[in-house]
Amino acid sequence: LALYFHIGEREEKCIIEDIPSDTLVVGNYKVQRWDIHIHDFLESAPGLGMFVTVTSPTGEVLLSKLYGPQGTFTFTSYISGEHIICFQSNSTRFAVIAGSRLRMHLDIRVGEHFLDESAIQAKDKVDEVNVRLEHLIEQIHHVTREQDYEREREEKFRKTSEETNSNILWWAIVQTLILISVGIWQIKSLRDFFIAKKLV
């Protein structure tokens, strides 16, 4: 997930990321401040930091830390589901004068373990093959976890669909019984009315 968005200097912005369990998440970001003189965003936002907060689907705070105007944060998910990642600047200016717009570039990578190329080059060929093999095995484990999570979601969705279809069926049966009962009651009422008026 790579994107950028605008955020007010005192505003909190959150995104929701659906993450499998036991998965490493790495986020890179950079903040740019709007300059009213040049009418453009500066290359960076010196002196401005960002609070990064990550909340699990159960409401547990996995990460809450202050970073600089550019940084990298990491966390590991313990359960699968929607994790909330929030960003807010550490600006202490009053809301009236803290009118600067910020542009935030964000790149979130789920389940990626990066190879340290410099460390690999310093080793012999056998170690290089071993390190690359371990990296591939870790990537395979991540794909397997991702597939298991998708299967869980599909099964949950199927159960919900089946329950909904079952409820719709029972509601249709109840509606039919009500219509038949009302029809029988109306016919009986008309018959009693005609008998009372001696029309039949």
mmCIF file of C-alpha atoms in Angstrom:
data_model
loop_
_atom_site.group_PDB
_atom_site.id
_atom_site.type_symbol
_atom_site.label_atom_id
_atom_site.label_comp_id
_atom_site.label_asym_id
_atom_site.label_seq_id
_atom_site.Cartn_x
_atom_site.Cartn_y
_atom_site.Cartn_z
ATOM 1 C CA LEU A 1 0.000 0.000 0.000
ATOM 2 C CA ALA A 2 1.626 3.241 -1.185
ATOM 3 C CA LEU A 3 -0.284 6.534 -1.072
ATOM 4 C CA TYR A 4 -0.183 10.136 0.036
ATOM 5 C CA PHE A 5 -2.827 12.268 1.714
ATOM 6 C CA HIS A 6 -3.262 15.747 3.163
ATOM 7 C CA ILE A 7 -3.710 16.287 6.878
ATOM 8 C CA GLY A 8 -4.176 19.362 9.074
ATOM 9 C CA GLU A 9 -1.411 20.281 11.489
ATOM 10 C CA ARG A 10 -3.536 19.362 14.533
ATOM 11 C CA GLU A 11 -5.653 16.720 12.788
ATOM 12 C CA GLU A 12 -5.509 12.972 13.366
ATOM 13 C CA LYS A 13 -5.780 10.718 10.333
ATOM 14 C CA CYS A 14 -6.351 6.967 10.505
ATOM 15 C CA ILE A 15 -6.300 4.161 7.967
ATOM 16 C CA ILE A 16 -7.580 0.603 8.342
ATOM 17 C CA GLU A 17 -5.418 -2.287 7.198
ATOM 18 C CA ASP A 18 -6.705 -5.873 7.096
ATOM 19 C CA ILE A 19 -3.776 -7.989 8.303
ATOM 20 C CA PRO A 20 -3.378 -11.751 8.917
ATOM 21 C CA SER A 21 -2.108 -12.948 12.305
ATOM 22 C CA ASP A 22 1.622 -13.246 13.094
ATOM 23 C CA THR A 23 2.541 -10.870 10.280
ATOM 24 C CA LEU A 24 5.282 -8.258 10.238
ATOM 25 C CA VAL A 25 4.158 -4.821 9.026
ATOM 26 C CA VAL A 26 6.689 -2.171 7.980
ATOM 27 C CA GLY A 27 5.593 1.417 7.356
ATOM 28 C CA ASN A 28 7.686 4.209 5.820
ATOM 29 C CA TYR A 29 6.433 7.791 5.786
ATOM 30 C CA LYS A 30 7.554 11.318 5.004
ATOM 31 C CA VAL A 31 5.792 14.559 5.973
ATOM 32 C CA GLN A 32 5.920 17.778 3.930
ATOM 33 C CA ARG A 33 4.703 21.160 5.191
ATOM 34 C CA TRP A 34 2.865 23.708 3.026
ATOM 35 C CA ASP A 35 4.759 26.960 2.457
ATOM 36 C CA ILE A 36 2.510 29.989 1.942
ATOM 37 C CA HIS A 37 5.341 31.997 0.324
ATOM 38 C CA ILE A 38 6.146 29.605 -2.504
ATOM 39 C CA HIS A 39 2.624 28.080 -2.576
ATOM 40 C CA ASP A 40 3.987 24.573 -2.582
ATOM 41 C CA PHE A 41 4.964 21.831 -0.184
ATOM 42 C CA LEU A 42 8.487 21.926 1.190
ATOM 43 C CA GLU A 43 10.689 18.880 0.749
ATOM 44 C CA SER A 44 10.331 18.068 4.463
ATOM 45 C CA ALA A 45 8.846 19.417 7.691
ATOM 46 C CA PRO A 46 11.796 20.150 10.007
ATOM 47 C CA GLY A 47 10.949 20.338 13.687
ATOM 48 C CA LEU A 48 7.689 18.485 13.227
ATOM 49 C CA GLY A 49 7.192 14.959 14.526
ATOM 50 C CA MET A 50 4.453 12.398 14.042
ATOM 51 C CA PHE A 51 2.734 10.271 16.663
ATOM 52 C CA VAL A 52 2.057 6.825 15.216
ATOM 53 C CA THR A 53 -0.532 4.673 16.984
ATOM 54 C CA VAL A 54 -1.508 1.152 15.948
ATOM 55 C CA THR A 55 -4.569 -0.547 17.452
ATOM 56 C CA SER A 56 -5.465 -4.218 17.041
ATOM 57 C CA PRO A 57 -9.002 -5.464 16.198
ATOM 58 C CA THR A 58 -9.549 -6.085 19.936
ATOM 59 C CA GLY A 59 -8.614 -2.493 20.826
ATOM 60 C CA GLU A 60 -5.145 -3.333 22.165
ATOM 61 C CA VAL A 61 -2.509 -0.681 21.394
ATOM 62 C CA LEU A 62 0.350 -2.416 19.577
ATOM 63 C CA LEU A 63 2.401 0.714 18.919
ATOM 64 C CA SER A 64 2.335 4.280 20.227
ATOM 65 C CA LYS A 65 5.463 6.258 19.502
ATOM 66 C CA LEU A 66 6.683 9.686 18.415
ATOM 67 C CA TYR A 67 8.803 9.763 15.271
ATOM 68 C CA GLY A 68 10.393 12.579 13.281
ATOM 69 C CA PRO A 69 9.122 14.174 10.043
ATOM 70 C CA GLN A 70 10.364 11.090 8.215
ATOM 71 C CA GLY A 71 10.642 7.606 9.620
ATOM 72 C CA THR A 72 9.955 3.890 9.641
ATOM 73 C CA PHE A 73 7.686 2.044 12.069
ATOM 74 C CA THR A 74 7.198 -1.702 12.463
ATOM 75 C CA PHE A 75 4.816 -3.939 14.372
ATOM 76 C CA THR A 76 3.675 -7.549 14.344
ATOM 77 C CA SER A 77 0.002 -8.505 14.303
ATOM 78 C CA TYR A 78 -1.012 -11.118 16.888
ATOM 79 C CA ILE A 79 -4.528 -11.734 15.611
ATOM 80 C CA SER A 80 -6.027 -11.378 12.157
ATOM 81 C CA GLY A 81 -8.434 -8.569 11.355
ATOM 82 C CA GLU A 82 -8.678 -4.832 10.777
ATOM 83 C CA HIS A 83 -5.834 -2.908 12.409
ATOM 84 C CA ILE A 84 -6.189 0.875 12.791
ATOM 85 C CA ILE A 85 -3.063 2.939 12.062
ATOM 86 C CA CYS A 86 -3.324 6.595 13.127
ATOM 87 C CA PHE A 87 -1.048 9.590 12.524
ATOM 88 C CA GLN A 88 -1.017 12.970 14.272
ATOM 89 C CA SER A 89 1.631 15.670 14.322
ATOM 90 C CA ASN A 90 3.193 16.778 17.603
ATOM 91 C CA SER A 91 2.409 20.438 16.840
ATOM 92 C CA THR A 92 1.788 22.442 20.029
ATOM 93 C CA ARG A 93 0.457 25.527 18.224
ATOM 94 C CA PHE A 94 -3.091 26.685 18.939
ATOM 95 C CA ALA A 95 -5.718 25.527 16.463
ATOM 96 C CA VAL A 96 -6.250 29.123 15.285
ATOM 97 C CA ILE A 97 -2.655 29.536 14.065
ATOM 98 C CA ALA A 98 -1.906 25.899 13.337
ATOM 99 C CA GLY A 99 -3.426 26.155 9.903
ATOM 100 C CA SER A 100 -0.588 24.581 7.985
ATOM 101 C CA ARG A 101 -1.429 21.792 5.625
ATOM 102 C CA LEU A 102 0.748 18.731 5.677
ATOM 103 C CA ARG A 103 1.234 16.173 2.940
ATOM 104 C CA MET A 104 2.042 12.687 4.140
ATOM 105 C CA HIS A 105 3.593 10.048 1.900
ATOM 106 C CA LEU A 106 2.961 6.562 3.265
ATOM 107 C CA ASP A 107 4.187 3.168 2.167
ATOM 108 C CA ILE A 108 2.964 0.145 4.146
ATOM 109 C CA ARG A 109 4.348 -3.303 3.430
ATOM 110 C CA VAL A 110 2.649 -6.310 4.965
ATOM 111 C CA GLY A 111 4.577 -9.530 5.560
ATOM 112 C CA GLU A 112 7.779 -8.460 3.833
ATOM 113 C CA HIS A 113 11.173 -9.318 5.279
ATOM 114 C CA PHE A 114 13.919 -7.391 3.582
ATOM 115 C CA LEU A 115 17.283 -8.848 2.680
ATOM 116 C CA ASP A 116 20.363 -7.034 3.918
ATOM 117 C CA GLU A 117 22.315 -7.056 0.661
ATOM 118 C CA SER A 118 25.488 -5.641 2.255
ATOM 119 C CA ALA A 119 25.547 -8.451 4.812
ATOM 120 C CA ILE A 120 25.012 -11.029 2.081
ATOM 121 C CA GLN A 121 27.861 -9.688 -0.051
ATOM 122 C CA ALA A 122 30.251 -9.948 2.891
ATOM 123 C CA LYS A 123 29.689 -13.715 3.162
ATOM 124 C CA ASP A 124 30.704 -16.597 0.946
ATOM 125 C CA LYS A 125 28.467 -18.184 -1.682
ATOM 126 C CA VAL A 126 27.132 -20.967 0.574
ATOM 127 C CA ASP A 127 26.014 -18.475 3.239
ATOM 128 C CA GLU A 128 24.481 -16.282 0.537
ATOM 129 C CA VAL A 129 22.406 -19.200 -0.751
ATOM 130 C CA ASN A 130 21.356 -20.070 2.826
ATOM 131 C CA VAL A 131 20.254 -16.502 3.582
ATOM 132 C CA ARG A 132 18.302 -16.228 0.339
ATOM 133 C CA LEU A 133 16.714 -19.629 0.968
ATOM 134 C CA GLU A 134 15.628 -18.599 4.475
ATOM 135 C CA HIS A 135 14.150 -15.424 3.006
ATOM 136 C CA LEU A 136 12.194 -17.444 0.437
ATOM 137 C CA ILE A 137 10.942 -19.818 3.147
ATOM 138 C CA GLU A 138 9.762 -16.837 5.225
ATOM 139 C CA GLN A 139 7.960 -15.436 2.179
ATOM 140 C CA ILE A 140 6.293 -18.835 1.600
ATOM 141 C CA HIS A 141 5.147 -18.884 5.248
ATOM 142 C CA HIS A 142 3.693 -15.401 4.783
ATOM 143 C CA VAL A 143 1.803 -16.454 1.626
ATOM 144 C CA THR A 144 0.473 -19.510 3.498
ATOM 145 C CA ARG A 145 -0.724 -17.324 6.405
ATOM 146 C CA GLU A 146 -2.332 -14.926 3.926
ATOM 147 C CA GLN A 147 -4.165 -17.804 2.201
ATOM 148 C CA ASP A 148 -5.332 -19.243 5.549
ATOM 149 C CA TYR A 149 -6.655 -15.827 6.545
ATOM 150 C CA GLU A 150 -8.485 -15.434 3.225
ATOM 151 C CA ARG A 151 -10.012 -18.908 3.724
ATOM 152 C CA GLU A 152 -11.182 -17.891 7.218
ATOM 153 C CA ARG A 153 -12.759 -14.713 5.827
ATOM 154 C CA GLU A 154 -14.425 -16.636 3.003
ATOM 155 C CA GLU A 155 -15.829 -19.208 5.443
ATOM 156 C CA LYS A 156 -17.135 -16.469 7.744
ATOM 157 C CA PHE A 157 -18.726 -14.680 4.778
ATOM 158 C CA ARG A 158 -20.315 -17.939 3.560
ATOM 159 C CA LYS A 159 -21.794 -18.620 7.012
ATOM 160 C CA THR A 160 -23.184 -15.093 7.166
ATOM 161 C CA SER A 161 -24.695 -15.500 3.678
ATOM 162 C CA GLU A 162 -26.273 -18.842 4.605
ATOM 163 C CA GLU A 163 -27.745 -17.374 7.808
ATOM 164 C CA THR A 164 -29.100 -14.396 5.850
ATOM 165 C CA ASN A 165 -30.653 -16.684 3.219
ATOM 166 C CA SER A 166 -32.188 -18.829 5.956
ATOM 167 C CA ASN A 167 -33.664 -15.751 7.667
ATOM 168 C CA ILE A 168 -35.074 -14.514 4.343
ATOM 169 C CA LEU A 169 -36.663 -17.917 3.711
ATOM 170 C CA TRP A 170 -38.304 -18.020 7.141
ATOM 171 C CA TRP A 171 -39.498 -14.422 6.758
ATOM 172 C CA ALA A 172 -41.066 -15.314 3.393
ATOM 173 C CA ILE A 173 -42.817 -18.327 4.986
ATOM 174 C CA VAL A 174 -44.104 -16.155 7.859
ATOM 175 C CA GLN A 175 -45.353 -13.522 5.396
ATOM 176 C CA THR A 176 -47.140 -16.215 3.353
ATOM 177 C CA LEU A 177 -48.815 -17.640 6.475
ATOM 178 C CA ILE A 178 -49.900 -14.145 7.538
ATOM 179 C CA LEU A 179 -51.392 -13.442 4.073
ATOM 180 C CA ILE A 180 -53.229 -16.792 4.059
ATOM 181 C CA SER A 181 -54.547 -16.163 7.593
ATOM 182 C CA VAL A 182 -55.732 -12.646 6.673
ATOM 183 C CA GLY A 183 -57.350 -14.016 3.493
ATOM 184 C CA ILE A 184 -59.207 -16.765 5.426
ATOM 185 C CA TRP A 185 -60.291 -14.232 8.074
ATOM 186 C CA GLN A 186 -61.601 -11.832 5.391
ATOM 187 C CA ILE A 187 -63.508 -14.614 3.620
ATOM 188 C CA LYS A 188 -65.043 -15.727 6.940
ATOM 189 C CA SER A 189 -65.970 -12.130 7.849
ATOM 190 C CA LEU A 190 -67.648 -11.572 4.455
ATOM 191 C CA ARG A 191 -69.520 -14.879 4.734
ATOM 192 C CA ASP A 192 -70.760 -13.984 8.254
ATOM 193 C CA PHE A 193 -71.758 -10.521 6.974
ATOM 194 C CA PHE A 194 -73.755 -11.955 4.049
ATOM 195 C CA ILE A 195 -75.419 -14.497 6.358
ATOM 196 C CA ALA A 196 -76.300 -11.748 8.860
ATOM 197 C CA LYS A 197 -77.848 -9.630 6.061
ATOM 198 C CA LYS A 198 -79.612 -12.764 4.743
ATOM 199 C CA LEU A 199 -78.041 -12.289 1.320
ATOM 200 C CA VAL A 200 -77.066 -15.959 1.096
#
